[in-house]
Amino acid sequence: MEIATTVDPFIFRLSIFVLAIFVGYYVVWSVTPALHTPLMSVTNAISSVIIVGALIAAGPADISLSKVMGFIAIMLAAVNIFGGFAVTQRMLAMYKKKK
Amino acid sequence: MSANLTAFAYLIASVLFIMALRGLSSPETARTGNLYGMAGMAIAVITTVVDPAVVSYVWILVALLIGGSVGTIIALRIKMTDMPELVAAFHSLVGLAAVMVAAAAYYNPEAYGITDASGTLKLASRIEMALGVVIGAITFSGSIIAFGKLKGIMSGNPIVFAGQHAVNAIIGLIILGLIVMFSMDPSPLYFWLMTLIAFGIGFLLIIPIGGADMPVIVSMLNSYSGWAAAGIGFTLENTALIITGALVGSSGAILSYIMCKAMNRSFISVILGGFGGDSAGASATRSDRPVKAGSADDAAFIMKNASSVVIVPGYGLAVAQAQHSVREMADRLKEHGVKVRYAIHPVAGRMPGHMNVLLAEANVPYEEALELEEINSDFASTDVSFVIGANDVTNPSARTDPQSPIAGMPILDVDKSATVLFVKRSLSPGYAGIDNDLFYADNTMMLFADAKQMVDEIVQAL
């Protein structure tokens, strides 16, 4: 049997996506309910990794509509990244053990 | 950096994100986990910025500086009671950022290498882009409505009108049609039309949902923001975004499921809306059965002489800003040799895990705050249950009356403890709009007062 020489890269990405959903499923079920609020704020922060798309858009030297949109998107995502991690850290610092 | 090296750096970032979530399995590992998350984000950003196509550093720095300072200031100032609003607002920003990035990629596809031989957007990229932008737009406008309802800018009452579901279904079909048309002909008209209509459906989907169901909605929008990121990740062929989107998407979905189960509501019925407004239960039948009322001195006497007390907090506790007073009361009781613990129902706050954060802020050690499954079997051997700011989650009719609207809802079995002290302003029903049999039970003593005032008086009496 001849082995297919090329697989559509989309299939690779889809495989990664499906596997990541399973990873997410098992990891999130292991999160203690007491930390569900920090879970939400930290997922908020990491979903702002969408900033990488914005950086590419704002990257070119010439000013274009695309660049302006990228600039705005970097600002929005940065609010989330800095705000999300900072508020998570603030909450987690409150969880103390019995003295 | 070569494409392979970049992809490898994104993989490391994704692994760090998974470890950030994994850290949350216990409060001891959570802080380290958060640092992993920050490291992952730094790697993803730096990897992208060193790309030779990215040269406009001033723009990037200015944007990062503005956004970063706004975010940090908000994060350091926000009150813990306002966390649900903050999270809803952050979700809306992820949604809007997804729309902006999709638009940026639409106007400059060459920068992302997603054009075909003729220089137009690839077919697969069109479909992925359309899905990403639609989900992003729904996340944005839906989160704004959720924010407004949580913040009290708009009424928590469901806004319903005749034919609502039909209208939403038709708009949904129109969006699907536009996605198909955009895939065949990527014209700006279709792009912006489908974005605008998706903004509209986001508003329409959330307005009929009542304030009581907001914990589910905030979780659901968390999930949407993840799927939007994953959609954009497919468009930009970026694995870090795809993996992170999938993680966040499944996380939000699980939290929605947990919230629905805790409220005994099906996800579909929450989405369809029309339930749980601010004034729900105005028409509930009140019974004239006698209740036993007590004073702060009575409560102090009973608790001081008990060997174990379980405090059952609800959101009313946070509204009255009584967390610190309650902790002080617990400290005094412990001085008298009483074993004090807290029983947390999953929907005790206004978002998943909210009550745990509020108690942690009041310096309650996390080992004392127990989940429903952990504490429920202990109520039978508990001397005193002290219910404050909670109502429906203690209603025994969920267990006993199959006709009850909350039948089957998991509740805290406080009625099984020897004595129940119930702090409440009046006998009014909770969100579910039903009477609580617990008020009239022989072993219940009602403490009619504002939560904070009552607890302060008990502290004085101890």
Coordinates of C-alpha atoms in Angstrom, one line a residue:
Chain A
M1 CA 0.0 0.0 0.0
E2 CA 1.3 3.4 -0.9
I3 CA 1.6 5.9 1.9
A4 CA -0.1 9.2 1.2
T5 CA 2.7 11.8 0.8
T6 CA 0.8 14.9 1.8
V7 CA -1.9 15.4 4.5
D8 CA -3.8 18.6 4.4
P9 CA -2.4 20.8 7.1
F10 CA -6.0 21.5 8.2
I11 CA -6.3 17.9 9.3
F12 CA -3.2 18.3 11.5
R13 CA -4.7 21.4 13.1
L14 CA -8.0 19.7 13.6
S15 CA -6.3 16.8 15.3
I16 CA -4.5 19.3 17.7
F17 CA -7.8 21.0 18.3
V18 CA -9.7 17.8 19.2
L19 CA -6.9 16.5 21.4
A20 CA -6.7 19.9 23.2
I21 CA -10.4 19.8 23.9
F22 CA -9.9 16.4 25.7
V23 CA -6.9 17.8 27.6
G24 CA -9.0 20.8 28.7
Y25 CA -11.9 18.5 29.7
Y26 CA -9.8 16.4 32.0
V27 CA -7.7 19.2 33.4
V28 CA -10.7 21.4 34.2
W29 CA -12.6 18.6 36.0
S30 CA -9.6 18.3 38.3
V31 CA -9.9 22.0 39.3
T32 CA -11.2 22.3 42.8
P33 CA -14.6 24.1 42.9
A34 CA -13.2 26.5 45.5
L35 CA -11.0 27.9 42.7
H36 CA -13.6 28.2 39.9
T37 CA -13.6 32.0 40.0
P38 CA -9.8 32.2 39.5
L39 CA -10.2 29.5 36.8
M40 CA -12.5 31.9 34.9
S41 CA -10.2 34.9 35.3
V42 CA -7.1 32.9 34.2
T43 CA -8.8 31.3 31.2
N44 CA -9.8 34.9 30.3
A45 CA -6.2 35.9 30.4
I46 CA -4.9 33.0 28.3
S47 CA -7.6 33.2 25.7
S48 CA -6.2 36.7 25.0
V49 CA -3.2 34.9 23.4
I50 CA -5.3 36.1 20.4
I51 CA -2.9 39.0 20.7
V52 CA -0.4 37.1 18.5
G53 CA -2.8 37.7 15.6
A54 CA -3.0 41.4 16.5
L55 CA 0.8 41.7 16.7
I56 CA 1.2 40.4 13.2
A57 CA -1.5 42.8 11.9
A58 CA 0.1 45.8 13.7
G59 CA 3.6 44.7 12.6
P60 CA 4.1 46.1 9.1
A61 CA 5.7 49.5 8.6
D62 CA 3.0 51.0 6.3
I63 CA -0.1 52.3 7.9
S64 CA -3.2 50.5 6.7
L65 CA -6.7 49.7 7.9
S66 CA -5.4 46.3 8.9
K67 CA -2.6 47.9 11.0
V68 CA -5.0 50.2 12.9
M69 CA -7.3 47.2 13.7
G70 CA -4.3 45.3 14.9
F71 CA -3.3 48.2 17.2
I72 CA -6.8 48.3 18.7
A73 CA -6.8 44.6 19.1
I74 CA -3.4 44.6 20.9
M75 CA -4.9 47.2 23.4
L76 CA -8.0 45.1 24.1
A77 CA -6.1 41.9 24.5
A78 CA -3.5 43.6 26.7
V79 CA -6.2 44.8 29.1
N80 CA -7.3 41.2 29.4
I81 CA -3.8 39.7 29.7
F82 CA -2.5 42.1 32.4
G83 CA -5.9 42.4 34.1
G84 CA -6.7 38.7 34.0
F85 CA -3.3 37.5 35.4
A86 CA -3.2 40.3 38.0
V87 CA -6.7 39.7 39.4
T88 CA -6.0 36.0 39.4
Q89 CA -2.8 36.5 41.4
R90 CA -4.7 38.9 43.8
M91 CA -7.4 36.3 44.4
L92 CA -5.0 33.4 44.8
A93 CA -3.0 35.3 47.4
M94 CA -6.1 35.4 49.6
Y95 CA -6.4 31.6 49.9
K96 CA -4.6 30.9 53.1
K97 CA -4.1 27.8 55.2
K98 CA -5.3 27.4 58.8
K99 CA -2.9 29.1 61.2
Chain B
M1 CA 13.2 32.7 13.6
S2 CA 12.4 29.8 11.4
A3 CA 8.8 28.6 11.0
N4 CA 9.7 25.4 12.9
L5 CA 11.2 27.2 15.8
T6 CA 8.2 29.5 16.0
A7 CA 5.9 26.5 16.0
F8 CA 8.0 24.9 18.8
A9 CA 7.8 28.1 20.9
Y10 CA 4.0 28.2 20.5
L11 CA 3.9 24.5 21.7
I12 CA 5.9 25.4 24.8
A13 CA 3.5 28.3 25.5
S14 CA 0.5 25.9 25.1
V15 CA 2.0 23.4 27.5
L16 CA 2.6 26.2 30.1
F17 CA -1.1 27.2 29.7
I18 CA -2.2 23.7 30.4
M19 CA 0.0 23.7 33.5
A20 CA -1.5 27.0 34.6
L21 CA -5.0 25.3 34.6
R22 CA -3.6 22.1 36.2
G23 CA -2.2 24.2 39.1
L24 CA -5.7 25.2 40.1
S25 CA -6.4 21.7 41.4
S26 CA -5.3 23.0 44.8
P27 CA -4.8 26.4 46.3
E28 CA -1.2 25.4 47.1
T29 CA -0.1 24.9 43.5
A30 CA -2.4 27.6 42.0
R31 CA 0.0 30.5 42.5
T32 CA 2.8 28.7 40.7
G33 CA 0.3 27.7 38.0
N34 CA -0.5 31.4 37.4
L35 CA 3.2 32.2 36.9
Y36 CA 3.3 29.4 34.3
G37 CA 0.5 31.1 32.5
M38 CA 2.3 34.4 32.5
A39 CA 5.4 32.8 31.2
G40 CA 3.5 31.1 28.4
M41 CA 2.0 34.4 27.4
A42 CA 5.4 36.1 27.4
I43 CA 6.8 33.4 25.2
A44 CA 3.9 33.6 22.7
V45 CA 4.2 37.4 22.5
I46 CA 8.0 37.5 22.2
T47 CA 8.0 34.8 19.6
T48 CA 5.6 36.7 17.5
V49 CA 7.3 40.1 17.9
V50 CA 10.7 38.8 16.8
D51 CA 9.2 37.7 13.4
P52 CA 11.0 39.7 10.7
A53 CA 7.6 40.9 9.3
V54 CA 6.9 42.7 12.6
V55 CA 8.9 45.9 12.5
S56 CA 6.5 48.5 14.0
Y57 CA 7.7 48.3 17.6
V58 CA 6.5 51.7 18.6
W59 CA 2.9 51.0 17.8
I60 CA 3.1 47.7 19.6
L61 CA 4.7 49.1 22.7
V62 CA 2.2 52.0 22.9
A63 CA -0.8 49.6 22.5
L64 CA 0.7 47.2 25.1
L65 CA 1.4 50.1 27.5
I66 CA -2.1 51.6 27.2
G67 CA -3.9 48.2 27.5
G68 CA -1.6 46.9 30.1
S69 CA -1.9 49.8 32.5
V70 CA -5.7 50.0 32.1
G71 CA -5.9 46.2 32.8
T72 CA -3.6 46.3 35.8
I73 CA -5.3 49.3 37.4
I74 CA -8.7 47.7 37.0
A75 CA -7.5 44.4 38.4
L76 CA -5.9 46.0 41.5
R77 CA -9.0 48.1 42.3
I78 CA -11.9 45.8 41.6
K79 CA -13.9 44.7 44.6
M80 CA -14.2 41.0 45.0
T81 CA -18.0 41.2 45.0
D82 CA -17.8 42.7 41.5
M83 CA -15.8 39.8 40.0
P84 CA -18.7 38.5 37.9
E85 CA -19.0 42.0 36.2
L86 CA -15.3 42.1 35.6
V87 CA -15.2 38.6 34.1
A88 CA -18.1 39.5 31.8
A89 CA -16.4 42.7 30.8
F90 CA -13.2 40.8 30.0
H91 CA -15.1 38.3 27.9
S92 CA -16.5 41.1 25.8
L93 CA -12.9 42.3 25.2
V94 CA -11.8 38.9 24.0
G95 CA -14.8 38.8 21.7
L96 CA -14.1 42.2 20.2
A97 CA -10.4 41.5 19.9
A98 CA -11.3 38.3 17.9
V99 CA -13.5 40.4 15.6
M100 CA -10.7 43.0 15.1
V101 CA -8.1 40.4 14.4
A102 CA -10.4 38.7 11.9
A103 CA -11.0 42.0 10.2
A104 CA -7.3 42.8 10.1
A105 CA -6.6 39.4 8.5
Y106 CA -9.4 40.0 6.1
Y107 CA -7.9 43.2 4.8
N108 CA -4.3 42.0 4.8
P109 CA -4.3 38.2 4.3
E110 CA -0.8 38.2 2.8
A111 CA 0.7 39.1 6.2
Y112 CA -0.7 35.8 7.5
G113 CA 0.1 33.7 4.4
I114 CA -3.5 32.6 4.0
T115 CA -3.9 33.5 0.4
D116 CA -4.2 31.1 -2.5
A117 CA -2.2 31.3 -5.8
S118 CA -4.4 34.1 -7.2
G119 CA -3.8 36.3 -4.1
T120 CA -7.3 36.0 -2.7
L121 CA -8.3 34.5 0.7
K122 CA -8.2 30.7 0.7
L123 CA -11.6 28.9 0.8
A124 CA -10.8 27.1 4.1
S125 CA -9.6 30.4 5.7
R126 CA -12.9 32.1 4.6
I127 CA -15.0 29.5 6.5
E128 CA -12.8 29.6 9.6
M129 CA -12.7 33.4 9.5
A130 CA -16.5 33.6 9.2
L131 CA -17.0 31.3 12.2
G132 CA -14.4 33.1 14.3
V133 CA -15.8 36.5 13.6
V134 CA -19.4 35.5 14.2
I135 CA -18.6 33.7 17.5
G136 CA -16.4 36.7 18.6
A137 CA -19.2 39.2 17.8
I138 CA -21.8 37.1 19.8
T139 CA -19.3 36.9 22.7
F140 CA -18.8 40.7 22.6
S141 CA -22.4 41.8 22.6
G142 CA -23.7 39.0 24.8
S143 CA -21.1 39.8 27.4
I144 CA -22.1 43.5 27.4
I145 CA -25.7 42.5 28.2
A146 CA -24.5 40.1 30.9
F147 CA -22.3 42.9 32.3
G148 CA -25.2 45.3 32.3
K149 CA -27.4 42.8 34.1
L150 CA -24.8 41.9 36.7
K151 CA -23.8 45.6 37.3
G152 CA -27.5 46.6 37.7
I153 CA -27.3 49.1 34.8
M154 CA -30.1 47.1 33.3
S155 CA -32.8 45.2 35.1
G156 CA -32.2 41.6 35.9
N157 CA -35.7 40.8 34.8
P158 CA -35.9 38.7 31.6
I159 CA -36.9 40.7 28.6
V160 CA -39.3 38.6 26.6
F161 CA -41.6 39.4 23.6
A162 CA -43.9 37.3 21.4
G163 CA -42.2 35.3 18.8
Q164 CA -38.7 35.8 20.3
H165 CA -37.5 32.3 19.6
A166 CA -38.7 32.4 16.1
V167 CA -37.0 35.8 15.5
N168 CA -33.7 34.4 16.9
A169 CA -34.0 31.3 14.8
I170 CA -34.5 33.3 11.6
I171 CA -31.6 35.6 12.4
G172 CA -29.5 32.5 13.1
L173 CA -30.4 31.1 9.6
I174 CA -29.6 34.5 8.0
I175 CA -26.1 34.4 9.6
L176 CA -25.6 30.8 8.4
G177 CA -26.6 31.9 4.9
L178 CA -24.1 34.8 5.1
I179 CA -21.3 32.5 6.2
V180 CA -22.0 30.4 3.1
M181 CA -22.1 33.4 0.8
F182 CA -18.9 34.8 2.3
S183 CA -17.2 31.5 1.7
M184 CA -18.2 31.7 -2.0
D185 CA -17.5 35.4 -2.5
P186 CA -15.4 37.1 0.2
S187 CA -16.7 40.6 -0.4
P188 CA -16.6 43.3 2.4
L189 CA -20.4 43.5 2.3
Y190 CA -20.9 40.0 3.4
F191 CA -18.1 40.2 6.0
W192 CA -19.5 43.3 7.8
L193 CA -23.1 42.2 7.4
M194 CA -22.5 38.9 9.1
T195 CA -20.5 40.7 11.8
L196 CA -23.2 43.2 12.5
I197 CA -26.0 40.7 12.6
A198 CA -23.9 38.5 14.9
F199 CA -23.5 41.5 17.2
G200 CA -27.3 41.8 17.1
I201 CA -28.0 38.2 17.9
G202 CA -25.6 38.4 20.8
F203 CA -27.8 41.0 22.4
L204 CA -31.1 39.2 21.6
L205 CA -29.8 35.9 23.0
I206 CA -29.0 37.3 26.4
I207 CA -31.8 39.8 27.1
P208 CA -34.4 37.1 27.9
I209 CA -32.2 35.5 30.5
G210 CA -32.9 36.4 34.1
G211 CA -30.5 37.6 36.8
A212 CA -30.6 34.3 38.7
D213 CA -29.3 32.5 35.7
M214 CA -26.3 34.8 35.1
P215 CA -23.7 32.3 36.6
V216 CA -24.6 29.9 33.8
I217 CA -24.4 32.7 31.2
V218 CA -21.1 34.1 32.4
S219 CA -19.7 30.5 32.2
M220 CA -21.2 30.0 28.7
L221 CA -19.7 33.3 27.4
N222 CA -16.3 32.1 28.8
S223 CA -16.7 29.1 26.6
Y224 CA -17.7 31.2 23.6
S225 CA -14.6 33.4 24.0
G226 CA -12.5 30.2 23.8
W227 CA -14.3 28.9 20.7
A228 CA -13.9 32.4 19.0
A229 CA -10.1 32.3 19.8
A230 CA -9.9 28.8 18.3
G231 CA -11.8 29.9 15.2
I232 CA -9.3 32.7 14.7
G233 CA -6.5 30.2 15.4
F234 CA -7.6 28.1 12.5
T235 CA -7.9 31.2 10.3
L236 CA -4.3 32.3 11.1
E237 CA -3.0 28.7 11.2
N238 CA -1.7 29.3 14.7
T239 CA -1.5 26.3 16.9
A240 CA -1.1 28.2 20.2
L241 CA -4.4 29.9 19.6
I242 CA -6.1 26.7 18.5
I243 CA -4.9 24.8 21.7
T244 CA -5.7 27.7 24.0
G245 CA -9.1 28.2 22.4
A246 CA -10.0 24.6 22.9
L247 CA -8.9 24.6 26.6
V248 CA -10.9 27.7 27.4
G249 CA -13.9 26.5 25.4
S250 CA -14.1 23.2 27.2
S251 CA -13.4 24.9 30.6
G252 CA -16.4 27.3 30.1
A253 CA -18.6 24.4 28.9
I254 CA -17.8 22.4 32.0
L255 CA -18.5 25.3 34.3
S256 CA -21.9 25.9 32.6
Y257 CA -22.7 22.3 33.1
I258 CA -21.8 22.4 36.8
M259 CA -23.9 25.6 37.4
C260 CA -26.9 24.1 35.6
K261 CA -26.7 21.0 37.7
A262 CA -26.4 23.0 40.9
M263 CA -29.5 25.0 40.0
N264 CA -31.3 21.9 38.7
R265 CA -32.0 23.6 35.4
S266 CA -31.4 22.2 31.9
F267 CA -29.0 24.2 29.8
I268 CA -31.6 24.5 27.1
S269 CA -34.1 26.1 29.4
V270 CA -31.5 28.6 30.6
I271 CA -30.7 29.6 27.1
L272 CA -34.4 30.0 26.1
G273 CA -34.7 32.3 29.1
G274 CA -37.7 33.9 30.8
F275 CA -36.8 32.7 34.2
G276 CA -35.5 34.2 37.5
G277 CA -35.9 37.9 37.4
D278 CA -35.3 40.3 40.3
S279 CA -38.9 40.3 41.5
A280 CA -39.6 36.6 40.9
G281 CA -41.9 35.1 43.5
A282 CA -44.0 38.2 44.1
S283 CA -47.0 36.0 43.5
A284 CA -45.8 33.1 45.7
T285 CA -48.3 31.9 48.2
R286 CA -47.3 32.9 51.7
S287 CA -48.4 30.7 54.5
D288 CA -49.5 31.9 57.9
R289 CA -47.9 29.1 59.9
P290 CA -46.2 30.2 63.1
V291 CA -42.5 30.8 63.2
K292 CA -40.1 30.9 66.1
A293 CA -38.2 34.2 66.2
G294 CA -35.1 34.8 68.3
S295 CA -32.7 37.6 69.3
A296 CA -28.9 37.9 68.9
D297 CA -28.5 37.0 72.5
D298 CA -30.4 33.7 72.0
A299 CA -28.3 32.9 69.0
A300 CA -25.1 33.6 70.8
F301 CA -26.2 31.4 73.7
I302 CA -27.1 28.5 71.5
M303 CA -23.9 28.6 69.4
K304 CA -21.6 29.1 72.4
N305 CA -23.0 25.9 74.0
A306 CA -22.8 23.9 70.8
S307 CA -19.9 21.7 69.9
S308 CA -20.1 22.1 66.2
V309 CA -21.5 25.0 64.0
V310 CA -21.8 25.0 60.3
I311 CA -22.2 28.4 58.6
V312 CA -24.2 28.4 55.4
P313 CA -23.5 31.7 53.5
G314 CA -25.4 32.9 50.5
Y315 CA -25.0 36.0 48.3
G316 CA -27.0 38.0 50.7
L317 CA -24.0 37.9 53.0
A318 CA -21.9 39.7 50.4
V319 CA -24.6 42.2 49.7
A320 CA -24.7 43.1 53.4
Q321 CA -20.8 43.1 53.5
A322 CA -21.0 40.8 56.5
Q323 CA -18.1 38.4 55.5
H324 CA -15.7 40.0 58.0
S325 CA -18.2 40.0 60.8
V326 CA -19.0 36.4 60.2
R327 CA -15.4 35.5 60.4
E328 CA -15.1 37.4 63.6
M329 CA -18.1 35.5 65.0
A330 CA -16.4 32.2 64.0
D331 CA -13.2 33.3 65.7
R332 CA -15.1 34.0 68.9
L333 CA -16.9 30.7 68.7
K334 CA -13.6 28.9 68.3
E335 CA -12.3 30.5 71.4
H336 CA -15.3 28.9 73.2
G337 CA -14.1 25.5 71.8
V338 CA -16.8 25.3 69.1
K339 CA -15.8 23.6 65.8
V340 CA -16.8 26.0 63.0
R341 CA -17.0 25.2 59.3
Y342 CA -18.6 26.7 56.2
A343 CA -20.9 24.9 53.8
I344 CA -20.6 26.3 50.2
H345 CA -23.4 25.6 47.7
P346 CA -22.1 25.8 44.1
V347 CA -24.5 28.7 43.4
A348 CA -23.9 30.5 46.7
G349 CA -22.2 33.4 44.9
R350 CA -23.0 35.0 41.5
M351 CA -20.5 33.0 39.6
P352 CA -18.8 29.6 40.0
G353 CA -16.6 29.6 43.1
H354 CA -17.5 33.2 44.0
M355 CA -18.3 32.6 47.7
N356 CA -15.0 30.9 48.2
V357 CA -13.2 34.0 47.0
L358 CA -15.4 36.3 49.3
L359 CA -14.6 34.1 52.3
A360 CA -10.9 33.9 51.4
E361 CA -10.9 37.7 51.3
A362 CA -12.3 37.8 54.8
N363 CA -9.4 35.6 55.9
V364 CA -11.4 32.4 56.3
P365 CA -8.9 29.5 55.9
Y366 CA -9.8 27.5 52.8
E367 CA -9.8 24.2 54.6
E368 CA -12.9 25.4 56.6
A369 CA -14.9 26.1 53.5
L370 CA -16.4 22.8 52.4
E371 CA -18.3 21.9 49.2
L372 CA -21.8 20.5 49.2
E373 CA -20.7 16.8 48.7
E374 CA -18.1 17.1 51.4
I375 CA -20.4 18.5 54.2
N376 CA -23.9 17.2 53.5
S377 CA -23.5 13.9 55.4
D378 CA -22.2 15.9 58.4
F379 CA -25.3 18.0 59.0
A380 CA -27.0 15.1 60.9
S381 CA -24.3 15.3 63.5
T382 CA -24.1 19.1 63.6
D383 CA -25.5 21.0 66.5
V384 CA -26.2 24.4 64.9
S385 CA -26.5 25.4 61.2
F386 CA -26.2 29.2 60.8
V387 CA -27.9 30.2 57.5
I388 CA -27.1 33.7 56.4
G389 CA -28.1 35.3 53.1
A390 CA -29.1 32.0 51.6
N391 CA -32.5 30.6 51.0
D392 CA -33.5 28.3 48.1
V393 CA -30.3 26.2 48.5
T394 CA -31.5 25.1 52.0
N395 CA -35.1 24.4 51.1
P396 CA -36.0 20.8 52.0
S397 CA -38.9 20.7 49.5
A398 CA -36.3 20.1 46.8
R399 CA -35.9 16.7 48.4
T400 CA -39.4 16.0 49.7
D401 CA -41.9 17.6 47.3
P402 CA -41.8 16.3 43.7
Q403 CA -44.2 19.1 42.7
S404 CA -41.8 21.8 43.8
P405 CA -40.2 24.0 41.1
I406 CA -36.8 23.1 42.7
A407 CA -37.5 19.4 43.1
G408 CA -34.3 17.4 42.6
M409 CA -32.0 20.5 43.0
P410 CA -29.0 19.5 45.2
I411 CA -29.5 21.3 48.5
L412 CA -27.6 21.7 51.8
D413 CA -29.3 19.4 54.3
V414 CA -29.3 22.0 57.1
D415 CA -32.8 20.8 58.3
K416 CA -31.0 17.6 59.6
S417 CA -28.9 19.5 62.1
A418 CA -30.2 19.8 65.7
T419 CA -30.9 23.6 65.5
V420 CA -31.1 25.9 62.5
L421 CA -30.5 29.6 63.0
F422 CA -31.8 31.5 59.9
V423 CA -30.8 35.1 59.5
K424 CA -33.2 36.9 57.2
R425 CA -35.0 40.2 56.9
S426 CA -38.4 38.7 56.4
L427 CA -40.1 35.4 55.3
S428 CA -40.0 36.4 51.7
P429 CA -39.2 33.7 49.2
G430 CA -35.9 33.4 47.2
Y431 CA -35.3 33.5 43.5
A432 CA -37.3 30.3 42.8
G433 CA -40.3 32.1 44.3
I434 CA -41.4 29.4 46.7
D435 CA -41.9 29.3 50.4
N436 CA -39.2 27.6 52.5
D437 CA -40.6 24.9 54.9
L438 CA -37.4 25.3 57.0
F439 CA -38.8 28.7 58.3
Y440 CA -41.6 26.9 60.1
A441 CA -39.7 23.8 61.4
D442 CA -39.6 23.1 65.1
N443 CA -35.9 23.2 65.3
T444 CA -35.6 26.5 63.4
M445 CA -35.1 29.9 65.0
M446 CA -35.5 32.9 62.7
L447 CA -33.3 35.9 63.4
F448 CA -35.1 38.8 61.6
A449 CA -32.5 41.5 60.8
D450 CA -30.0 42.8 58.4
A451 CA -27.3 40.2 58.1
K452 CA -24.3 42.4 59.1
Q453 CA -26.2 44.0 62.0
M454 CA -27.3 40.7 63.4
V455 CA -23.9 39.1 63.2
D456 CA -22.3 42.2 64.8
E457 CA -24.8 41.9 67.7
I458 CA -24.0 38.2 68.1
V459 CA -20.3 39.0 68.2
Q460 CA -21.1 41.6 71.0
A461 CA -23.1 39.0 72.9
L462 CA -20.4 36.3 72.7

